[in-house]
CSV table of C-alpha atoms in Angstrom, one decimal:
chain,number,residue,atom,x,y,z
Y,281,MET,CA,96.0,42.7,155.0
Y,282,LEU,CA,93.2,44.4,157.4
Y,283,LYS,CA,93.0,42.2,160.5
Y,284,VAL,CA,89.4,42.5,162.1
Y,285,LEU,CA,89.8,41.9,165.6
Y,286,LYS,CA,86.9,42.9,166.8
Y,287,ALA,CA,84.1,42.9,163.7
Y,288,GLY,CA,81.5,45.4,165.5
Y,289,PHE,CA,77.6,45.6,164.9
Y,290,TYR,CA,77.4,45.7,161.4
Y,291,THR,CA,80.8,46.2,159.5
Y,292,THR,CA,80.8,45.7,155.5
Y,293,LEU,CA,82.7,46.4,152.5
Y,294,GLN,CA,81.0,48.7,150.2
Y,295,ASP,CA,81.9,50.6,147.2
Y,296,ALA,CA,79.9,53.1,144.8
Y,297,GLY,CA,77.3,50.1,143.6
Y,298,ARG,CA,77.0,46.9,141.6
Y,299,PHE,CA,75.3,48.7,138.3
Y,300,HIS,CA,73.6,47.1,135.3
Y,301,TYR,CA,71.9,43.8,136.6
Y,302,ARG,CA,69.0,45.5,138.2
Y,303,ASN,CA,67.1,43.7,135.4
Y,304,LYS,CA,68.3,40.2,137.1
Y,305,GLY,CA,66.9,41.4,140.6
Y,306,VAL,CA,70.3,42.2,141.8
Y,307,PRO,CA,70.1,45.6,143.8
Y,308,VAL,CA,72.8,48.4,143.6
Y,309,SER,CA,74.0,48.2,146.7
Y,310,GLY,CA,77.1,50.4,147.7
Y,311,VAL,CA,77.7,52.6,150.3
Y,312,MET,CA,74.8,54.3,152.0
Y,313,ASP,CA,76.3,57.7,152.7
Y,314,GLU,CA,77.8,58.9,149.1
Y,315,MET,CA,78.6,62.3,150.3
Y,316,SER,CA,80.9,61.5,153.3
Y,317,VAL,CA,82.7,58.5,151.6
Y,318,PHE,CA,83.5,61.0,148.3
Y,319,LYS,CA,85.3,63.5,150.5
Y,320,ILE,CA,87.4,60.7,152.2
Y,321,ASN,CA,88.3,59.0,148.9
Y,322,SER,CA,89.2,62.2,147.5
Y,323,LEU,CA,91.6,63.0,150.5
Y,324,LEU,CA,93.4,60.2,149.7
Y,325,GLU,CA,93.4,60.9,146.0
Y,326,ASN,CA,91.1,57.6,145.3
Y,327,HIS,CA,89.1,56.7,142.8
Y,328,GLU,CA,85.7,57.8,143.6
Y,329,SER,CA,84.2,54.4,143.5
Y,330,SER,CA,87.2,52.7,145.5
Y,331,ALA,CA,86.1,50.2,148.1
Y,332,VAL,CA,85.6,51.7,152.2
Y,333,LEU,CA,84.3,49.5,155.0
Y,334,GLU,CA,81.0,50.9,156.5
Y,335,ILE,CA,80.9,50.7,159.8
Y,336,THR,CA,77.3,50.8,161.4
Y,337,MET,CA,76.6,51.7,165.0
Y,338,THR,CA,78.9,49.9,166.7
Y,339,GLY,CA,82.7,49.8,165.5
Y,340,PRO,CA,85.2,47.3,164.8
Y,341,THR,CA,89.2,47.1,166.5
Y,342,LEU,CA,91.2,46.5,163.2
Y,343,LEU,CA,95.1,45.7,163.0
Y,344,PHE,CA,96.9,46.9,159.8
Y,345,GLU,CA,99.3,44.1,158.7
Y,346,LYS,CA,101.3,46.8,156.6
Y,347,GLU,CA,101.5,50.5,155.8
Y,348,THR,CA,99.3,52.9,154.2
Y,349,TYR,CA,97.4,55.7,154.8
Y,350,ILE,CA,93.4,56.2,156.1
Y,351,ALA,CA,90.6,58.5,156.5
Y,352,LEU,CA,87.6,58.6,158.3
Y,353,GLY,CA,84.0,60.0,157.6
Y,354,GLY,CA,80.4,60.0,158.1
Y,355,ALA,CA,79.4,59.0,161.7
Y,356,LYS,CA,81.4,60.6,164.6
Y,357,MET,CA,82.5,57.0,166.6
Y,358,SER,CA,85.0,58.4,169.2
Y,359,ALA,CA,88.0,56.4,166.8
Y,360,THR,CA,91.2,56.0,168.2
Y,361,LEU,CA,94.7,55.1,166.3
Y,362,ASN,CA,96.9,53.4,169.2
Y,363,ASN,CA,94.3,54.9,172.1
Y,364,LEU,CA,95.3,58.2,170.5
Y,365,PRO,CA,92.2,60.0,169.6
Y,366,ILE,CA,91.6,60.9,165.6
Y,367,GLN,CA,89.5,62.9,163.6
Y,368,ASN,CA,87.0,62.6,160.9
Y,369,TYR,CA,88.2,64.4,157.6
Y,370,LYS,CA,91.9,63.7,158.4
Y,371,VAL,CA,94.6,61.8,156.7
Y,372,TYR,CA,96.6,59.6,159.1
Y,373,GLU,CA,99.6,57.6,158.5
Y,374,ILE,CA,99.4,54.3,159.3
Y,375,LYS,CA,102.5,51.9,160.3
Y,376,GLU,CA,102.8,47.9,160.5
Y,377,GLY,CA,101.0,46.6,163.4
Y,378,ASP,CA,98.6,49.5,164.2
Y,379,ILE,CA,95.3,49.6,165.6
Y,380,LEU,CA,92.2,51.6,164.8
Y,381,SER,CA,89.3,51.0,167.2
Y,382,PHE,CA,86.1,52.7,167.8
Y,383,GLY,CA,84.4,53.6,170.6
Y,384,ARG,CA,80.8,55.6,171.8
Y,385,LEU,CA,78.7,56.5,169.0
Y,386,GLU,CA,78.3,60.5,169.2
Y,387,LYS,CA,76.6,61.8,166.1
Y,388,GLY,CA,75.0,59.8,162.8
Y,389,PHE,CA,75.0,56.3,162.2
Y,390,ARG,CA,77.3,55.1,159.9
Y,391,SER,CA,81.3,55.5,159.7
Y,392,TYR,CA,83.6,55.0,156.6
Y,393,LEU,CA,87.1,53.7,157.0
Y,394,ALA,CA,88.8,54.4,153.4
Y,395,VAL,CA,92.5,53.6,152.7
Y,396,LYS,CA,95.0,54.7,150.2
Y,397,GLY,CA,94.0,52.8,146.8
Y,398,GLY,CA,90.9,51.5,148.4
Y,399,PHE,CA,90.3,47.8,149.9
Y,400,THR,CA,90.7,45.3,147.0
Y,401,SER,CA,88.8,42.3,147.2
Y,402,LYS,CA,87.7,40.2,144.8
Y,403,GLU,CA,84.9,42.2,142.3
Y,404,ILE,CA,81.5,40.2,141.9
Y,405,LEU,CA,79.5,41.6,139.0
Y,406,GLY,CA,81.9,44.7,138.5
Y,407,SER,CA,81.8,45.5,142.7
Y,408,ARG,CA,83.0,44.6,146.2
Y,409,SER,CA,80.1,45.7,147.5
Y,410,PHE,CA,78.7,43.3,150.0
Y,411,TYR,CA,75.4,41.5,149.3
Y,412,LYS,CA,74.5,37.9,150.3
Y,413,PRO,CA,74.0,35.7,148.1
Y,414,ILE,CA,75.9,37.7,145.4
Y,415,THR,CA,78.9,37.7,148.1
Y,416,LYS,CA,79.8,34.9,150.1
Y,417,ILE,CA,79.2,37.0,153.4
Y,418,ASN,CA,76.9,40.0,154.4
Y,419,ARG,CA,79.4,41.5,156.8
Y,420,LEU,CA,82.6,40.8,158.6
Y,421,ILE,CA,83.1,38.9,161.4
Y,422,ASP,CA,85.7,38.4,163.9
Y,423,ASN,CA,89.4,37.2,162.7
Y,424,ASP,CA,88.2,37.8,158.8
Y,425,ASN,CA,91.0,39.6,156.7
Y,426,VAL,CA,90.4,42.6,154.3
Y,427,PRO,CA,92.9,43.2,151.4
Y,428,PHE,CA,94.7,46.4,150.4
Y,429,SER,CA,97.9,47.7,148.9
Y,430,LEU,CA,100.9,48.7,150.7
Y,431,ALA,CA,100.8,52.4,150.2
Y,432,LYS,CA,104.2,54.2,151.4
Y,433,ASP,CA,105.7,57.8,151.0
Y,434,PHE,CA,102.4,59.7,150.4
Y,435,GLN,CA,102.2,63.3,150.1
Y,436,PRO,CA,98.7,64.1,150.1
Y,437,LYS,CA,97.6,67.6,148.4
Y,438,ILE,CA,94.8,68.3,150.9
Y,439,SER,CA,96.0,66.3,154.5
Y,440,GLU,CA,92.2,67.9,156.1
Y,441,ILE,CA,89.1,69.1,155.2
Y,442,LYS,CA,86.5,71.2,157.4
Y,443,VAL,CA,83.3,69.7,156.5
Y,444,ALA,CA,79.7,71.5,156.5
Y,445,SER,CA,78.4,68.1,158.7
Y,446,PHE,CA,75.0,67.2,157.9
Y,447,LEU,CA,74.4,64.7,160.4
Y,448,ASP,CA,72.1,66.8,162.2
Y,449,GLU,CA,69.9,67.5,159.3
Y,450,SER,CA,66.5,65.7,159.4
Y,451,VAL,CA,64.6,67.4,156.3
Y,452,LEU,CA,64.7,65.0,153.5
Y,453,GLU,CA,64.0,66.5,150.1
Y,454,VAL,CA,62.4,64.4,147.4
Y,455,ASN,CA,60.6,64.5,144.2
Y,456,LYS,CA,57.7,63.3,142.5
Y,457,ALA,CA,57.7,59.7,142.1
Y,458,PRO,CA,55.3,57.6,139.2
Y,459,GLU,CA,52.1,57.4,141.6
Y,460,PHE,CA,52.5,60.9,143.5
Y,461,ASP,CA,49.4,62.2,141.7
Y,462,ILE,CA,47.4,59.6,142.6
Y,463,LEU,CA,47.5,60.7,146.2
Y,464,SER,CA,45.1,62.7,147.8
Y,465,ASP,CA,45.4,65.9,149.0
Y,466,LYS,CA,45.0,65.1,152.6
Y,467,GLN,CA,47.5,62.2,152.1
Y,468,LEU,CA,50.4,64.7,150.4
Y,469,GLU,CA,49.1,67.4,153.1
Y,470,GLU,CA,50.1,64.7,155.4
Y,471,ILE,CA,53.1,63.5,153.8
Y,472,PHE,CA,54.7,66.9,153.4
Y,473,SER,CA,53.3,68.7,157.2
Y,474,LYS,CA,53.9,65.5,159.5
Y,475,THR,CA,56.9,64.6,161.3
Y,476,PHE,CA,57.8,61.2,161.3
Y,477,THR,CA,60.2,58.9,163.3
Y,478,VAL,CA,62.5,56.2,162.1
Y,479,ALA,CA,61.1,52.9,163.2
Y,480,HIS,CA,63.6,50.3,164.4
Y,481,GLU,CA,63.1,48.2,161.6
Y,482,ASN,CA,65.8,49.6,159.6
Y,483,ASN,CA,68.8,48.5,157.4
Y,484,ARG,CA,70.5,48.7,154.3
Y,485,MET,CA,67.3,47.4,152.5
Y,486,ALA,CA,64.9,49.9,153.7
Y,487,TYR,CA,63.5,52.2,156.5
Y,488,GLN,CA,59.9,52.2,158.1
Y,489,LEU,CA,58.5,55.1,159.7
Y,490,THR,CA,56.7,54.9,162.4
Y,491,GLU,CA,53.9,57.2,162.0
Y,492,THR,CA,51.4,56.4,159.3
Y,493,ILE,CA,49.4,58.3,156.8
Y,494,THR,CA,45.8,57.9,155.8
Y,495,PRO,CA,45.3,54.3,154.5
Y,496,HIS,CA,44.4,53.6,150.6
Y,497,THR,CA,42.4,50.9,148.4
Y,498,TYR,CA,44.4,51.6,145.2
Y,499,SER,CA,46.2,48.4,144.2
Y,500,MET,CA,49.1,48.2,141.0
Y,501,LEU,CA,51.2,45.7,139.5
Y,502,THR,CA,54.4,44.9,140.5
Y,503,SER,CA,56.8,47.8,138.9
Y,504,ALA,CA,60.2,49.2,139.0
Y,505,THR,CA,62.2,50.7,142.0
Y,506,ILE,CA,65.4,52.1,143.0
Y,507,PRO,CA,67.3,53.4,146.3
Y,508,GLY,CA,65.3,56.3,148.0
Y,509,THR,CA,61.7,55.4,146.5
Y,510,VAL,CA,59.3,55.9,149.3
Y,511,GLN,CA,56.7,53.4,148.8
Y,512,LEU,CA,53.1,53.5,150.7
Y,513,THR,CA,51.3,51.1,151.3
Y,514,PRO,CA,47.6,50.3,151.7
Y,515,ALA,CA,47.5,50.8,155.4
Y,516,GLY,CA,49.1,54.2,155.4
Y,517,LYS,CA,52.7,53.4,156.1
Y,518,LEU,CA,55.8,54.6,154.3
Y,519,ILE,CA,58.5,52.3,154.0
Y,520,VAL,CA,62.0,54.0,152.2
Y,521,LEU,CA,63.7,52.1,150.1
Y,522,MET,CA,67.8,52.3,150.6
Y,523,LYS,CA,70.9,50.7,148.4
Y,524,ASP,CA,70.0,46.6,149.2
Y,525,GLY,CA,66.3,47.5,148.6
Y,526,GLN,CA,64.5,45.3,145.8
Y,527,THR,CA,64.1,46.4,142.6
Y,528,THR,CA,60.5,45.9,142.0
Y,529,GLY,CA,57.4,46.5,144.4
Y,530,GLY,CA,53.8,46.3,144.4
Y,531,TYR,CA,53.5,49.5,146.6
Y,532,LEU,CA,52.5,53.1,145.3
Y,533,ARG,CA,55.8,55.0,144.8
Y,534,ALA,CA,54.5,58.3,146.5
Y,535,VAL,CA,58.0,60.3,146.5
Y,536,GLN,CA,61.6,59.8,145.5
Y,537,LEU,CA,64.5,61.0,148.0
Y,538,THR,CA,67.3,62.8,146.3
Y,539,ASP,CA,70.9,61.6,146.6
Y,540,LYS,CA,71.7,64.0,149.4
Y,541,ALA,CA,68.3,63.0,151.5
Y,542,ILE,CA,69.4,59.2,151.1
Y,543,CYS,CA,72.6,60.0,152.7
Y,544,ILE,CA,70.7,62.1,155.5
Y,545,LEU,CA,68.4,59.3,156.3
Y,546,ALA,CA,71.3,56.8,156.2
Y,547,GLN,CA,72.7,58.6,159.0
Y,548,LYS,CA,70.1,58.1,161.1
Y,549,LYS,CA,68.6,55.8,163.8
Y,550,GLY,CA,65.6,54.3,165.2
Y,551,GLY,CA,63.6,56.9,167.0
Y,552,ASP,CA,65.5,59.7,165.2
Y,553,PRO,CA,62.7,62.5,163.6
Y,554,ILE,CA,62.6,63.5,160.0
Y,555,SER,CA,60.3,65.2,157.8
Y,556,PHE,CA,59.6,65.6,153.7
Y,557,LYS,CA,60.3,68.7,151.3
Y,558,LEU,CA,58.9,68.7,147.7
Y,559,VAL,CA,61.5,70.6,145.4
């Protein structure tokens, strides 16, 4: 087991996501930053959908109750293993009783912890990803336990990788969404020329942007949405749906983030600047 001594701000269990249930209103969920998680699961030679801990803004303190191997990725959070600094994207051997802690947030917003073989909590609708009420809880709290399998004598083919960080990137590449052609030339010019600021109203469901563009009076029926859909409200506000976002919405779907752009945005916090680029 992994014992949660201190849970941090918002620590959840996530895997690749919960698919094939959107028609019943169930969000995909899953890791917000897929690129970082793919790298650390690859280092541990895990399946790409293996469950990891997603750690937001303030990290937990964790006690390992049996042996395994770990790798960290995503945001830089001054992680220490038994009070000694450790790096992202490097495999570390864990002994029974080792303690992993996280300190000051240095860069990015979400960090990830992978263990050899992945965390092995119960699957619900084909996924271990937290999403209440599909799962009983929506985040870990102090004294929770997270199961994983014992791993000994693992000899990774690659024990460390150098990653070209995208934590400083702020340009989000997008494609046209269904209502793109309804937007006026002025609205489009505003979307692609302005620098927007991530509002403090941001979470796994959606990121709101502080600045607005020209309002509209167009009304539409509720229609399908997916992670990365950028909605435009009648008041001119832009809302970017994320992994726990609703499966339908009644706002104009202006543009659609690429998979990489979702990962970039997932590492932004309130006050950070972003801009859009059509591809």
